[in-house]
């Protein structure tokens, strides 16, 4: 719900005058982000290995999942496995 038909993104600018910019704006997300600060992040260590992946398009996202996740990222001695990632399409 919210991503197809009359409730899809192409109609969000018609829902209310408050959302008009999503119809006429030139940027994907017209959000004014203020108060940003530089921060120091811990070192990221990537371990990339060949992995079997499954790609699925469910109509609003492209999802890539891994059968046996072998790729990891280590942040502050904590190890995380890459199990899935996705992106929105159409954006």
mmCIF file of C-alpha atoms in Angstrom:
data_model
loop_
_atom_site.group_PDB
_atom_site.id
_atom_site.type_symbol
_atom_site.label_atom_id
_atom_site.label_comp_id
_atom_site.label_asym_id
_atom_site.label_seq_id
_atom_site.Cartn_x
_atom_site.Cartn_y
_atom_site.Cartn_z
ATOM 1 C CA UNK A 1 0.000 0.000 0.000
ATOM 2 C CA UNK A 2 1.233 3.494 -0.726
ATOM 3 C CA UNK A 3 3.446 2.608 -3.682
ATOM 4 C CA UNK A 4 1.046 1.567 -6.439
ATOM 5 C CA UNK A 5 -2.040 2.839 -8.218
ATOM 6 C CA UNK A 6 -3.723 6.015 -7.027
ATOM 7 C CA UNK A 7 -1.635 6.011 -3.831
ATOM 8 C CA UNK A 8 1.677 5.643 -5.689
ATOM 9 C CA UNK A 9 4.518 8.200 -5.599
ATOM 10 C CA UNK A 10 3.425 9.794 -8.857
ATOM 11 C CA UNK A 11 0.269 10.987 -7.034
ATOM 12 C CA UNK A 12 1.781 12.141 -3.710
ATOM 13 C CA UNK A 13 1.992 15.739 -4.934
ATOM 14 C CA UNK A 14 -1.795 15.758 -5.415
ATOM 15 C CA UNK A 15 -2.684 14.593 -1.897
ATOM 16 C CA UNK A 16 -2.399 18.023 -0.299
ATOM 17 C CA UNK A 17 -0.932 21.475 -0.921
ATOM 18 C CA UNK A 18 1.604 20.527 1.769
ATOM 19 C CA UNK A 19 3.001 17.839 -0.573
ATOM 20 C CA UNK A 20 2.910 19.870 -3.796
ATOM 21 C CA UNK A 21 6.712 20.134 -3.907
ATOM 22 C CA UNK A 22 6.967 16.368 -4.410
ATOM 23 C CA UNK A 23 5.200 16.944 -7.738
ATOM 24 C CA UNK A 24 6.943 20.126 -8.889
ATOM 25 C CA UNK A 25 10.323 19.915 -7.128
ATOM 26 C CA UNK A 26 13.564 19.191 -8.965
ATOM 27 C CA UNK A 27 15.095 17.010 -6.227
ATOM 28 C CA UNK A 28 14.068 13.514 -5.171
ATOM 29 C CA UNK A 29 13.565 14.411 -1.504
ATOM 30 C CA UNK A 30 12.980 18.118 -0.860
ATOM 31 C CA UNK A 31 14.154 18.050 2.745
ATOM 32 C CA UNK A 32 16.153 20.899 4.264
ATOM 33 C CA UNK A 33 18.680 19.183 6.524
ATOM 34 C CA UNK A 34 20.221 21.625 8.975
ATOM 35 C CA UNK A 35 22.589 21.296 11.891
ATOM 36 C CA UNK A 36 24.872 18.729 10.277
ATOM 37 C CA UNK A 37 28.095 18.123 12.164
ATOM 38 C CA UNK A 38 31.304 16.331 11.255
ATOM 39 C CA UNK A 39 31.860 13.247 13.387
ATOM 40 C CA UNK A 40 34.664 10.732 13.719
ATOM 41 C CA UNK A 41 33.616 7.195 12.870
ATOM 42 C CA UNK A 42 35.577 4.087 13.795
ATOM 43 C CA UNK A 43 37.602 2.373 11.096
ATOM 44 C CA UNK A 44 35.608 0.094 8.794
ATOM 45 C CA UNK A 45 37.202 -3.185 7.724
ATOM 46 C CA UNK A 46 35.584 -4.939 4.764
ATOM 47 C CA UNK A 47 35.963 -8.634 3.972
ATOM 48 C CA UNK A 48 34.668 -9.253 0.441
ATOM 49 C CA UNK A 49 34.246 -12.808 -0.827
ATOM 50 C CA UNK A 50 32.342 -14.285 -3.727
ATOM 51 C CA UNK A 51 28.849 -15.270 -2.560
ATOM 52 C CA UNK A 52 25.769 -16.764 -4.198
ATOM 53 C CA UNK A 53 23.085 -14.074 -4.437
ATOM 54 C CA UNK A 54 19.366 -14.012 -5.191
ATOM 55 C CA UNK A 55 17.838 -10.882 -6.763
ATOM 56 C CA UNK A 56 14.135 -10.071 -6.338
ATOM 57 C CA UNK A 57 12.134 -7.140 -7.730
ATOM 58 C CA UNK A 58 8.940 -6.740 -5.713
ATOM 59 C CA UNK A 59 7.718 -3.689 -7.623
ATOM 60 C CA UNK A 60 9.082 -0.983 -5.344
ATOM 61 C CA UNK A 61 12.481 -2.333 -4.271
ATOM 62 C CA UNK A 62 15.218 -4.449 -5.787
ATOM 63 C CA UNK A 63 16.410 -6.804 -3.061
ATOM 64 C CA UNK A 64 19.634 -8.810 -3.132
ATOM 65 C CA UNK A 65 19.950 -11.570 -0.529
ATOM 66 C CA UNK A 66 22.767 -14.035 0.039
ATOM 67 C CA UNK A 67 22.333 -17.782 0.568
ATOM 68 C CA UNK A 68 25.500 -18.225 2.658
ATOM 69 C CA UNK A 69 26.673 -14.748 3.646
ATOM 70 C CA UNK A 70 30.477 -14.592 3.558
ATOM 71 C CA UNK A 71 30.946 -10.842 3.240
ATOM 72 C CA UNK A 72 31.524 -9.040 6.509
ATOM 73 C CA UNK A 73 32.235 -5.590 7.839
ATOM 74 C CA UNK A 74 33.994 -5.023 11.147
ATOM 75 C CA UNK A 75 33.308 -1.866 13.131
ATOM 76 C CA UNK A 76 34.923 -1.412 16.546
ATOM 77 C CA UNK A 77 35.671 -5.164 16.799
ATOM 78 C CA UNK A 78 32.024 -6.066 16.055
ATOM 79 C CA UNK A 79 31.617 -8.275 12.956
ATOM 80 C CA UNK A 80 28.478 -7.931 10.815
ATOM 81 C CA UNK A 81 27.477 -10.281 7.973
ATOM 82 C CA UNK A 82 25.986 -8.893 4.774
ATOM 83 C CA UNK A 83 22.767 -10.878 4.485
ATOM 84 C CA UNK A 84 20.687 -8.549 2.302
ATOM 85 C CA UNK A 85 20.606 -5.120 0.753
ATOM 86 C CA UNK A 86 17.963 -3.312 -1.252
ATOM 87 C CA UNK A 87 17.296 -0.108 -3.092
ATOM 88 C CA UNK A 88 14.104 1.571 -4.189
ATOM 89 C CA UNK A 89 13.152 1.432 -7.848
ATOM 90 C CA UNK A 90 11.840 3.524 -9.305
ATOM 91 C CA UNK A 91 13.598 5.980 -7.014
#
